[in-house]
PDB file of C-alpha atoms and ligand atoms in Angstrom:
ATOM      1  CA  UNK A   1     139.583 127.244 131.195  1.00  0.00           C
ATOM      2  CA  UNK A   2     140.260 130.676 131.979  1.00  0.00           C
ATOM      3  CA  UNK A   3     138.687 132.803 134.791  1.00  0.00           C
ATOM      4  CA  UNK A   4     135.907 134.221 132.431  1.00  0.00           C
ATOM      5  CA  UNK A   5     134.253 130.726 132.545  1.00  0.00           C
ATOM      6  CA  UNK A   6     130.673 130.638 133.699  1.00  0.00           C
ATOM      7  CA  UNK A   7     128.749 127.543 134.592  1.00  0.00           C
ATOM      8  CA  UNK A   8     125.423 128.250 133.020  1.00  0.00           C
ATOM      9  CA  UNK A   9     125.721 125.684 130.517  1.00  0.00           C
ATOM     10  CA  UNK A  10     127.871 123.151 132.156  1.00  0.00           C
ATOM     11  CA  UNK A  11     128.064 119.947 129.978  1.00  0.00           C
ATOM     12  CA  UNK A  12     125.127 121.235 127.482  1.00  0.00           C
ATOM     13  CA  UNK A  13     126.148 120.101 123.660  1.00  0.00           C
ATOM     14  CA  UNK A  14     125.415 123.195 121.480  1.00  0.00           C
ATOM     15  CA  UNK A  15     125.537 123.068 117.778  1.00  0.00           C
ATOM     16  CA  UNK A  16     126.145 126.789 116.221  1.00  0.00           C
ATOM     17  CA  UNK A  17     125.773 127.098 112.433  1.00  0.00           C
ATOM     18  CA  UNK A  18     128.196 129.823 110.701  1.00  0.00           C
ATOM     19  CA  UNK A  19     130.306 130.198 113.628  1.00  0.00           C
ATOM     20  CA  UNK A  20     133.465 130.817 111.657  1.00  0.00           C
ATOM     21  CA  UNK A  21     133.147 134.466 112.022  1.00  0.00           C
ATOM     22  CA  UNK A  22     131.119 137.184 113.365  1.00  0.00           C
ATOM     23  CA  UNK A  23     128.047 136.668 115.539  1.00  0.00           C
ATOM     24  CA  UNK A  24     128.096 132.839 115.248  1.00  0.00           C
ATOM     25  CA  UNK A  25     131.852 132.918 116.448  1.00  0.00           C
ATOM     26  CA  UNK A  26     131.162 134.953 119.435  1.00  0.00           C
ATOM     27  CA  UNK A  27     128.063 132.561 120.463  1.00  0.00           C
ATOM     28  CA  UNK A  28     130.327 129.415 120.152  1.00  0.00           C
ATOM     29  CA  UNK A  29     133.112 131.178 122.259  1.00  0.00           C
ATOM     30  CA  UNK A  30     130.776 132.439 124.925  1.00  0.00           C
ATOM     31  CA  UNK A  31     128.987 129.202 125.009  1.00  0.00           C
ATOM     32  CA  UNK A  32     132.309 127.347 125.366  1.00  0.00           C
ATOM     33  CA  UNK A  33     133.357 129.766 128.134  1.00  0.00           C
ATOM     34  CA  UNK A  34     130.081 128.881 129.932  1.00  0.00           C
ATOM     35  CA  UNK A  35     130.903 125.222 129.953  1.00  0.00           C
ATOM     36  CA  UNK A  36     129.284 124.264 126.808  1.00  0.00           C
ATOM     37  CA  UNK A  37     130.485 121.577 124.657  1.00  0.00           C
ATOM     38  CA  UNK A  38     130.458 123.377 121.055  1.00  0.00           C
ATOM     39  CA  UNK A  39     130.153 121.704 117.574  1.00  0.00           C
ATOM     40  CA  UNK A  40     130.619 124.378 114.793  1.00  0.00           C
ATOM     41  CA  UNK A  41     129.103 123.918 111.300  1.00  0.00           C
ATOM     42  CA  UNK A  42     130.798 126.260 108.754  1.00  0.00           C
ATOM     43  CA  UNK A  43     131.412 126.270 105.194  1.00  0.00           C
ATOM     44  CA  UNK A  44     134.747 128.311 105.100  1.00  0.00           C
ATOM     45  CA  UNK A  45     137.577 125.754 106.327  1.00  0.00           C
ATOM     46  CA  UNK A  46     139.955 128.800 107.373  1.00  0.00           C
ATOM     47  CA  UNK A  47     137.667 130.751 109.403  1.00  0.00           C
ATOM     48  CA  UNK A  48     136.480 127.315 110.987  1.00  0.00           C
ATOM     49  CA  UNK A  49     140.108 126.106 111.793  1.00  0.00           C
ATOM     50  CA  UNK A  50     141.073 129.489 113.254  1.00  0.00           C
ATOM     51  CA  UNK A  51     138.021 129.794 115.390  1.00  0.00           C
ATOM     52  CA  UNK A  52     138.263 126.331 116.705  1.00  0.00           C
ATOM     53  CA  UNK A  53     141.989 127.053 117.566  1.00  0.00           C
ATOM     54  CA  UNK A  54     141.058 130.221 119.374  1.00  0.00           C
ATOM     55  CA  UNK A  55     138.388 128.584 121.429  1.00  0.00           C
ATOM     56  CA  UNK A  56     140.711 125.622 122.250  1.00  0.00           C
ATOM     57  CA  UNK A  57     143.293 127.940 123.338  1.00  0.00           C
ATOM     58  CA  UNK A  58     140.729 129.394 125.906  1.00  0.00           C
ATOM     59  CA  UNK A  59     140.098 125.881 127.250  1.00  0.00           C
ATOM     60  CA  UNK A  60     137.016 125.216 125.436  1.00  0.00           C
ATOM     61  CA  UNK A  61     135.683 122.017 124.301  1.00  0.00           C
ATOM     62  CA  UNK A  62     134.873 122.533 120.624  1.00  0.00           C
ATOM     63  CA  UNK A  63     134.829 120.551 117.335  1.00  0.00           C
ATOM     64  CA  UNK A  64     134.666 122.305 113.875  1.00  0.00           C
ATOM     65  CA  UNK A  65     132.607 120.427 111.046  1.00  0.00           C
ATOM     66  CA  UNK A  66     133.544 121.753 107.545  1.00  0.00           C
ATOM     67  CA  UNK A  67     130.223 121.457 105.529  1.00  0.00           C
ATOM     68  CA  UNK A  68     127.745 123.239 103.326  1.00  0.00           C
ATOM     69  CA  UNK A  69     124.475 123.880 104.873  1.00  0.00           C
ATOM     70  CA  UNK A  70     123.154 124.267 101.380  1.00  0.00           C
ATOM     71  CA  UNK A  71     123.418 120.653 100.513  1.00  0.00           C
ATOM     72  CA  UNK A  72     120.858 118.492 102.308  1.00  0.00           C
ATOM     73  CA  UNK A  73     123.008 115.653 102.487  1.00  0.00           C
ATOM     74  CA  UNK A  74     125.846 117.423 104.372  1.00  0.00           C
ATOM     75  CA  UNK A  75     123.570 118.805 106.930  1.00  0.00           C
ATOM     76  CA  UNK A  76     122.071 114.942 107.567  1.00  0.00           C
ATOM     77  CA  UNK A  77     125.643 113.448 107.616  1.00  0.00           C
ATOM     78  CA  UNK A  78     127.009 116.479 109.898  1.00  0.00           C
ATOM     79  CA  UNK A  79     124.248 116.351 112.415  1.00  0.00           C
ATOM     80  CA  UNK A  80     124.574 112.520 112.890  1.00  0.00           C
ATOM     81  CA  UNK A  81     128.448 113.058 113.394  1.00  0.00           C
ATOM     82  CA  UNK A  82     127.995 115.482 115.886  1.00  0.00           C
ATOM     83  CA  UNK A  83     125.428 113.482 117.776  1.00  0.00           C
ATOM     84  CA  UNK A  84     127.701 110.522 117.672  1.00  0.00           C
ATOM     85  CA  UNK A  85     130.859 112.616 118.782  1.00  0.00           C
ATOM     86  CA  UNK A  86     129.172 114.204 121.546  1.00  0.00           C
ATOM     87  CA  UNK A  87     126.542 111.643 122.379  1.00  0.00           C
ATOM     88  CA  UNK A  88     123.518 113.933 121.879  1.00  0.00           C
ATOM     89  CA  UNK A  89     122.657 117.522 120.983  1.00  0.00           C
ATOM     90  CA  UNK A  90     121.057 119.946 123.669  1.00  0.00           C
ATOM     91  CA  UNK A  91     120.896 123.196 122.095  1.00  0.00           C
ATOM     92  CA  UNK A  92     121.018 124.169 118.250  1.00  0.00           C
ATOM     93  CA  UNK A  93     121.674 127.666 117.165  1.00  0.00           C
ATOM     94  CA  UNK A  94     120.678 128.389 113.549  1.00  0.00           C
ATOM     95  CA  UNK A  95     123.023 131.361 112.808  1.00  0.00           C
ATOM     96  CA  UNK A  96     124.410 130.898 109.541  1.00  0.00           C
ATOM     97  CA  UNK A  97     123.090 133.309 106.595  1.00  0.00           C
ATOM     98  CA  UNK A  98     123.924 134.669 103.081  1.00  0.00           C
ATOM     99  CA  UNK A  99     123.143 138.265 102.646  1.00  0.00           C
ATOM    100  CA  UNK A 100     122.518 138.490  98.812  1.00  0.00           C
ATOM    101  CA  UNK A 101     120.503 141.377  97.393  1.00  0.00           C
ATOM    102  CA  UNK A 102     119.228 144.947  98.069  1.00  0.00           C
ATOM    103  CA  UNK A 103     116.458 145.212  95.756  1.00  0.00           C
ATOM    104  CA  UNK A 104     113.652 142.768  94.563  1.00  0.00           C
ATOM    105  CA  UNK A 105     113.894 144.412  90.954  1.00  0.00           C
ATOM    106  CA  UNK A 106     117.613 143.438  90.712  1.00  0.00           C
ATOM    107  CA  UNK A 107     117.186 140.197  92.300  1.00  0.00           C
ATOM    108  CA  UNK A 108     117.926 137.057  90.168  1.00  0.00           C
ATOM    109  CA  UNK A 109     116.198 133.887  90.399  1.00  0.00           C
ATOM    110  CA  UNK A 110     119.596 132.255  91.262  1.00  0.00           C
ATOM    111  CA  UNK A 111     120.194 134.967  94.053  1.00  0.00           C
ATOM    112  CA  UNK A 112     116.766 134.336  95.650  1.00  0.00           C
ATOM    113  CA  UNK A 113     116.953 130.741  95.860  1.00  0.00           C
ATOM    114  CA  UNK A 114     120.513 131.122  97.503  1.00  0.00           C
ATOM    115  CA  UNK A 115     118.869 133.407 100.004  1.00  0.00           C
ATOM    116  CA  UNK A 116     116.045 130.986 100.886  1.00  0.00           C
ATOM    117  CA  UNK A 117     118.351 127.870 100.658  1.00  0.00           C
ATOM    118  CA  UNK A 118     120.889 129.187 103.390  1.00  0.00           C
ATOM    119  CA  UNK A 119     119.209 131.583 105.377  1.00  0.00           C
ATOM    120  CA  UNK A 120     115.888 129.764 105.642  1.00  0.00           C
ATOM    121  CA  UNK A 121     116.069 126.051 104.389  1.00  0.00           C
ATOM    122  CA  UNK A 122     119.210 125.233 106.122  1.00  0.00           C
ATOM    123  CA  UNK A 123     117.464 126.290 109.380  1.00  0.00           C
ATOM    124  CA  UNK A 124     114.487 123.848 108.643  1.00  0.00           C
ATOM    125  CA  UNK A 125     117.126 121.016 107.856  1.00  0.00           C
ATOM    126  CA  UNK A 126     119.050 121.550 110.983  1.00  0.00           C
ATOM    127  CA  UNK A 127     115.848 121.581 112.872  1.00  0.00           C
ATOM    128  CA  UNK A 128     114.571 118.302 111.371  1.00  0.00           C
ATOM    129  CA  UNK A 129     117.600 116.394 111.997  1.00  0.00           C
ATOM    130  CA  UNK A 130     118.133 117.357 115.573  1.00  0.00           C
ATOM    131  CA  UNK A 131     114.695 116.955 116.628  1.00  0.00           C
ATOM    132  CA  UNK A 132     114.275 113.161 116.606  1.00  0.00           C
ATOM    133  CA  UNK A 133     117.177 112.845 119.371  1.00  0.00           C
ATOM    134  CA  UNK A 134     115.557 115.966 121.297  1.00  0.00           C
ATOM    135  CA  UNK A 135     112.105 114.338 121.206  1.00  0.00           C
ATOM    136  CA  UNK A 136     113.427 111.051 122.479  1.00  0.00           C
ATOM    137  CA  UNK A 137     115.158 112.637 125.550  1.00  0.00           C
ATOM    138  CA  UNK A 138     111.940 114.901 125.875  1.00  0.00           C
ATOM    139  CA  UNK A 139     114.220 117.889 126.011  1.00  0.00           C
ATOM    140  CA  UNK A 140     115.649 120.481 123.390  1.00  0.00           C
ATOM    141  CA  UNK A 141     116.407 123.976 122.730  1.00  0.00           C
ATOM    142  CA  UNK A 142     116.386 125.457 119.473  1.00  0.00           C
ATOM    143  CA  UNK A 143     117.357 129.374 119.013  1.00  0.00           C
ATOM    144  CA  UNK A 144     117.182 130.870 115.686  1.00  0.00           C
ATOM    145  CA  UNK A 145     118.871 134.070 114.828  1.00  0.00           C
ATOM    146  CA  UNK A 146     116.198 136.493 113.185  1.00  0.00           C
ATOM    147  CA  UNK A 147     116.575 140.034 112.374  1.00  0.00           C
ATOM    148  CA  UNK A 148     114.834 143.491 112.814  1.00  0.00           C
ATOM    149  CA  UNK A 149     114.655 143.329 108.983  1.00  0.00           C
ATOM    150  CA  UNK A 150     112.000 140.612 109.338  1.00  0.00           C
ATOM    151  CA  UNK A 151     109.810 143.091 111.344  1.00  0.00           C
ATOM    152  CA  UNK A 152     110.166 146.279 109.371  1.00  0.00           C
ATOM    153  CA  UNK A 153     111.239 147.111 105.822  1.00  0.00           C
ATOM    154  CA  UNK A 154     114.943 147.912 106.106  1.00  0.00           C
ATOM    155  CA  UNK A 155     116.148 146.739 102.730  1.00  0.00           C
ATOM    156  CA  UNK A 156     118.002 143.592 101.627  1.00  0.00           C
ATOM    157  CA  UNK A 157     114.795 142.340 100.407  1.00  0.00           C
ATOM    158  CA  UNK A 158     115.474 138.529  99.716  1.00  0.00           C
ATOM    159  CA  UNK A 159     117.352 138.187 102.883  1.00  0.00           C
ATOM    160  CA  UNK A 160     114.715 139.808 104.774  1.00  0.00           C
ATOM    161  CA  UNK A 161     111.861 137.641 103.347  1.00  0.00           C
ATOM    162  CA  UNK A 162     113.824 134.421 104.044  1.00  0.00           C
ATOM    163  CA  UNK A 163     114.206 135.763 107.779  1.00  0.00           C
ATOM    164  CA  UNK A 164     110.739 136.363 108.250  1.00  0.00           C
ATOM    165  CA  UNK A 165     110.336 132.585 107.487  1.00  0.00           C
ATOM    166  CA  UNK A 166     112.922 132.062 110.381  1.00  0.00           C
ATOM    167  CA  UNK A 167     110.609 133.832 112.647  1.00  0.00           C
ATOM    168  CA  UNK A 168     107.590 131.700 111.685  1.00  0.00           C
ATOM    169  CA  UNK A 169     109.522 128.473 111.822  1.00  0.00           C
ATOM    170  CA  UNK A 170     110.394 129.344 115.654  1.00  0.00           C
ATOM    171  CA  UNK A 171     106.427 129.598 116.427  1.00  0.00           C
ATOM    172  CA  UNK A 172     105.685 126.260 114.553  1.00  0.00           C
ATOM    173  CA  UNK A 173     108.481 124.365 116.459  1.00  0.00           C
ATOM    174  CA  UNK A 174     107.499 126.194 119.639  1.00  0.00           C
ATOM    175  CA  UNK A 175     103.802 124.892 119.540  1.00  0.00           C
ATOM    176  CA  UNK A 176     104.056 121.783 117.747  1.00  0.00           C
ATOM    177  CA  UNK A 177     107.018 120.212 119.785  1.00  0.00           C
ATOM    178  CA  UNK A 178     106.590 122.032 123.145  1.00  0.00           C
ATOM    179  CA  UNK A 179     104.619 119.199 124.503  1.00  0.00           C
ATOM    180  CA  UNK A 180     107.576 116.966 123.891  1.00  0.00           C
ATOM    181  CA  UNK A 181     109.991 119.294 125.838  1.00  0.00           C
ATOM    182  CA  UNK A 182     111.246 121.358 123.034  1.00  0.00           C
ATOM    183  CA  UNK A 183     111.720 125.135 123.438  1.00  0.00           C
ATOM    184  CA  UNK A 184     112.334 127.294 120.344  1.00  0.00           C
ATOM    185  CA  UNK A 185     112.868 131.160 120.283  1.00  0.00           C
ATOM    186  CA  UNK A 186     114.125 133.842 117.786  1.00  0.00           C
ATOM    187  CA  UNK A 187     116.792 136.250 118.767  1.00  0.00           C
ATOM    188  CA  UNK A 188     116.059 139.632 116.841  1.00  0.00           C
ATOM    189  CA  UNK A 189     119.153 141.513 116.477  1.00  0.00           C
ATOM    190  CA  UNK A 190     119.548 145.064 115.118  1.00  0.00           C
ATOM    191  CA  UNK A 191     122.688 146.251 113.099  1.00  0.00           C
ATOM    192  CA  UNK A 192     125.610 144.444 114.628  1.00  0.00           C
ATOM    193  CA  UNK A 193     129.076 145.600 113.111  1.00  0.00           C
ATOM    194  CA  UNK A 194     130.464 142.301 111.462  1.00  0.00           C
ATOM    195  CA  UNK A 195     132.411 141.343 108.299  1.00  0.00           C
ATOM    196  CA  UNK A 196     128.650 140.622 106.638  1.00  0.00           C
ATOM    197  CA  UNK A 197     128.872 144.689 106.578  1.00  0.00           C
ATOM    198  CA  UNK A 198     132.088 144.646 104.601  1.00  0.00           C
ATOM    199  CA  UNK A 199     130.585 145.698 101.006  1.00  0.00           C
ATOM    200  CA  UNK A 200     128.380 148.148 102.576  1.00  0.00           C
ATOM    201  CA  UNK A 201     131.292 149.755 104.392  1.00  0.00           C
ATOM    202  CA  UNK A 202     133.394 149.639 101.428  1.00  0.00           C
ATOM    203  CA  UNK A 203     130.678 151.554  99.735  1.00  0.00           C
ATOM    204  CA  UNK A 204     130.161 153.958 102.700  1.00  0.00           C
ATOM    205  CA  UNK A 205     133.066 153.705 105.413  1.00  0.00           C
ATOM    206  CA  UNK A 206     130.806 155.650 107.669  1.00  0.00           C
ATOM    207  CA  UNK A 207     127.946 153.525 107.676  1.00  0.00           C
ATOM    208  CA  UNK A 208     127.868 152.510 111.304  1.00  0.00           C
ATOM    209  CA  UNK A 209     128.288 156.319 111.974  1.00  0.00           C
ATOM    210  CA  UNK A 210     125.421 157.152 109.936  1.00  0.00           C
ATOM    211  CA  UNK A 211     123.177 154.423 111.415  1.00  0.00           C
ATOM    212  CA  UNK A 212     123.369 155.759 115.028  1.00  0.00           C
ATOM    213  CA  UNK A 213     120.747 158.360 114.717  1.00  0.00           C
ATOM    214  CA  UNK A 214     118.352 155.468 114.241  1.00  0.00           C
ATOM    215  CA  UNK A 215     119.398 153.640 117.547  1.00  0.00           C
ATOM    216  CA  UNK A 216     118.071 155.352 120.790  1.00  0.00           C
ATOM    217  CA  UNK A 217     121.040 153.772 122.595  1.00  0.00           C
ATOM    218  CA  UNK A 218     123.429 155.561 120.299  1.00  0.00           C
ATOM    219  CA  UNK A 219     125.357 153.090 118.851  1.00  0.00           C
ATOM    220  CA  UNK A 220     125.101 149.854 116.505  1.00  0.00           C
ATOM    221  CA  UNK A 221     125.664 146.539 118.156  1.00  0.00           C
ATOM    222  CA  UNK A 222     128.472 144.128 118.920  1.00  0.00           C
ATOM    223  CA  UNK A 223     128.519 140.288 118.459  1.00  0.00           C
ATOM    224  CA  UNK A 224     128.727 140.257 122.231  1.00  0.00           C
ATOM    225  CA  UNK A 225     125.170 141.941 122.631  1.00  0.00           C
ATOM    226  CA  UNK A 226     123.863 138.847 120.512  1.00  0.00           C
ATOM    227  CA  UNK A 227     125.767 136.243 122.243  1.00  0.00           C
ATOM    228  CA  UNK A 228     124.492 137.167 125.635  1.00  0.00           C
ATOM    229  CA  UNK A 229     120.892 136.798 124.646  1.00  0.00           C
ATOM    230  CA  UNK A 230     121.824 133.642 123.262  1.00  0.00           C
ATOM    231  CA  UNK A 231     123.554 132.305 126.243  1.00  0.00           C
ATOM    232  CA  UNK A 232     120.469 133.384 128.160  1.00  0.00           C
ATOM    233  CA  UNK A 233     117.978 131.609 125.932  1.00  0.00           C
ATOM    234  CA  UNK A 234     120.404 128.375 125.866  1.00  0.00           C
ATOM    235  CA  UNK A 235     120.365 128.571 129.875  1.00  0.00           C
ATOM    236  CA  UNK A 236     117.637 127.331 132.486  1.00  0.00           C
ATOM    237  CA  UNK A 237     117.189 130.993 133.344  1.00  0.00           C
ATOM    238  CA  UNK A 238     114.814 130.998 130.505  1.00  0.00           C
ATOM    239  CA  UNK A 239     113.056 127.711 130.961  1.00  0.00           C
ATOM    240  CA  UNK A 240     109.626 129.052 130.506  1.00  0.00           C
ATOM    241  CA  UNK A 241     110.240 130.982 127.329  1.00  0.00           C
ATOM    242  CA  UNK A 242     109.348 129.488 124.052  1.00  0.00           C
ATOM    243  CA  UNK A 243     108.001 130.807 120.667  1.00  0.00           C
ATOM    244  CA  UNK A 244     109.017 134.387 121.740  1.00  0.00           C
ATOM    245  CA  UNK A 245     111.287 136.702 119.891  1.00  0.00           C
ATOM    246  CA  UNK A 246     113.948 138.421 122.082  1.00  0.00           C
ATOM    247  CA  UNK A 247     114.647 141.796 120.382  1.00  0.00           C
ATOM    248  CA  UNK A 248     118.253 142.910 120.945  1.00  0.00           C
ATOM    249  CA  UNK A 249     118.328 146.103 118.880  1.00  0.00           C
ATOM    250  CA  UNK A 250     119.257 149.103 120.941  1.00  0.00           C
ATOM    251  CA  UNK A 251     115.755 150.228 120.899  1.00  0.00           C
ATOM    252  CA  UNK A 252     115.441 150.433 117.033  1.00  0.00           C
ATOM    253  CA  UNK A 253     112.134 148.841 116.498  1.00  0.00           C
ATOM    254  CA  UNK A 254     110.756 150.926 119.579  1.00  0.00           C
ATOM    255  CA  UNK A 255     109.852 153.692 117.062  1.00  0.00           C
ATOM    256  CA  UNK A 256     111.401 155.669 114.373  1.00  0.00           C
ATOM    257  CA  UNK A 257     113.795 157.448 116.614  1.00  0.00           C
ATOM    258  CA  UNK A 258     114.041 160.978 115.079  1.00  0.00           C
ATOM    259  CA  UNK A 259     110.336 161.342 114.031  1.00  0.00           C
ATOM    260  CA  UNK A 260     108.921 162.293 117.767  1.00  0.00           C
ATOM    261  CA  UNK A 261     110.734 165.487 117.815  1.00  0.00           C
ATOM    262  CA  UNK A 262     109.167 166.665 114.467  1.00  0.00           C
ATOM    263  CA  UNK A 263     105.626 165.467 115.586  1.00  0.00           C
ATOM    264  CA  UNK A 264     106.097 167.373 118.803  1.00  0.00           C
ATOM    265  CA  UNK A 265     107.596 170.514 116.921  1.00  0.00           C
ATOM    266  CA  UNK A 266     110.768 170.160 119.387  1.00  0.00           C
ATOM    267  CA  UNK A 267     113.507 169.561 116.697  1.00  0.00           C
TER     268      UNK A 267
HETATM  269  N1  NAD B   1     125.253 141.763 111.262  1.00  0.00           N
HETATM  270  C1  NAD B   1     124.287 142.099 111.504  1.00  0.00           C
HETATM  271  O1  NAD B   1     123.839 143.155 111.293  1.00  0.00           O
HETATM  272  C2  NAD B   1     122.991 141.483 111.554  1.00  0.00           C
HETATM  273  C3  NAD B   1     121.772 141.912 111.783  1.00  0.00           C
HETATM  274  C4  NAD B   1     120.570 141.046 112.248  1.00  0.00           C
HETATM  275  C5  NAD B   1     120.671 139.736 112.165  1.00  0.00           C
HETATM  276  N2  NAD B   1     121.855 139.084 111.847  1.00  0.00           N
HETATM  277  C6  NAD B   1     122.051 137.570 111.887  1.00  0.00           C
HETATM  278  O2  NAD B   1     122.877 137.270 112.726  1.00  0.00           O
HETATM  279  C7  NAD B   1     123.636 136.121 112.128  1.00  0.00           C
HETATM  280  C8  NAD B   1     125.035 136.233 112.057  1.00  0.00           C
HETATM  281  O3  NAD B   1     125.535 137.341 111.037  1.00  0.00           O
HETATM  282  P1  NAD B   1     126.860 137.752 111.033  1.00  0.00           P
HETATM  283  O4  NAD B   1     126.797 139.410 110.639  1.00  0.00           O
HETATM  284  O5  NAD B   1     127.645 137.310 111.917  1.00  0.00           O
HETATM  285  O6  NAD B   1     127.159 137.106 109.516  1.00  0.00           O
HETATM  286  P2  NAD B   1     128.338 136.578 108.930  1.00  0.00           P
HETATM  287  O7  NAD B   1     128.228 136.920 107.447  1.00  0.00           O
HETATM  288  O8  NAD B   1     129.674 137.327 109.469  1.00  0.00           O
HETATM  289  O9  NAD B   1     128.579 135.182 109.400  1.00  0.00           O
HETATM  290  C9  NAD B   1     127.841 134.150 108.674  1.00  0.00           C
HETATM  291  C10 NAD B   1     128.535 132.920 108.756  1.00  0.00           C
HETATM  292  O10 NAD B   1     127.696 131.904 108.010  1.00  0.00           O
HETATM  293  C11 NAD B   1     128.735 131.129 107.198  1.00  0.00           C
HETATM  294  N3  NAD B   1     127.802 130.347 106.150  1.00  0.00           N
HETATM  295  C12 NAD B   1     127.257 130.975 105.014  1.00  0.00           C
HETATM  296  N4  NAD B   1     126.898 130.081 104.084  1.00  0.00           N
HETATM  297  C13 NAD B   1     126.991 128.928 104.626  1.00  0.00           C
HETATM  298  C14 NAD B   1     126.798 127.629 104.150  1.00  0.00           C
HETATM  299  N5  NAD B   1     126.297 127.351 103.187  1.00  0.00           N
HETATM  300  N6  NAD B   1     127.289 126.450 105.035  1.00  0.00           N
HETATM  301  C15 NAD B   1     127.674 126.783 106.288  1.00  0.00           C
HETATM  302  N7  NAD B   1     128.189 127.926 106.744  1.00  0.00           N
HETATM  303  C16 NAD B   1     127.753 128.996 105.980  1.00  0.00           C
HETATM  304  C17 NAD B   1     129.693 131.965 106.675  1.00  0.00           C
HETATM  305  O11 NAD B   1     130.745 131.566 106.109  1.00  0.00           O
HETATM  306  C18 NAD B   1     129.988 132.858 107.987  1.00  0.00           C
HETATM  307  O12 NAD B   1     130.854 132.342 108.755  1.00  0.00           O
HETATM  308  C19 NAD B   1     122.793 135.571 110.827  1.00  0.00           C
HETATM  309  O13 NAD B   1     121.609 134.982 110.975  1.00  0.00           O
HETATM  310  C20 NAD B   1     122.333 137.079 110.374  1.00  0.00           C
HETATM  311  O14 NAD B   1     121.079 137.210 109.735  1.00  0.00           O
HETATM  312  C21 NAD B   1     122.970 139.733 111.659  1.00  0.00           C
END
């Protein structure tokens, strides 16, 4: 393990969905460097194997599981395989998503159902499958990756609606299973520059530049910004946090950034 290693998550078994690339990959790598034993669930075998090789090269303890979160029997079999391979699951990070549509008027039923199946239902299935082991041990930690789109209308309709379900699921799990030692929180990212933005960046190569004025801290986010929040929620430092939404958005949701100057007449 290299010198960046931190001990916050020593020995913890963490499952990260959709960690072949982007934010999930950063979470998996950071957790491994913090001492966690990491299971990556990913549908793309190429990004999965590249990420596993990379984390192993850093000395991390990681296994990749190629699977499709949209298929119930895949989820059941994979969670069972992780529990067998690692002995238990301490932390589940529901990170995978698909980003399907921009506008309800142009959303087909197929796109809508795919959004819900991967972005929302897969999270439910993973939670349902990890909970029995966590309840049996009287301890477990579930971290759902939400979005600012679940808090304010920012486009990407079917995706945002599915994510609002994720935010509600956090509250259900936190309240219902808290007495059995389960914590559940949502991380709420603003815009993070990842490959998920590729088609929008192809349409507008300046998209991240154009979004900057909405961010009081003057930039869009990086995967590391989200990984740090996930590591905090996964660690004992947040042991009394459950059911919460940890907003990591450069100030976006604090207010419509350019508006106050117009209100004050100072623009
Ligand atoms: N990028 C942003 O601006 C942003 C903003 C807010 C929230 N988020 C959230 O952060 C998380 C990660 O986003 P990202 O930008 O890294 O996305 P991404 O598209 O780069 O990564 C998503 C990963 O999920 C995997 N995946 C998709 N369908 C799957 C399936 N059926 N089975 C298994 N794996 C599957 C993909 O292959 C990919 O590796 C998501 O929950 C997203 O909603 C992202």
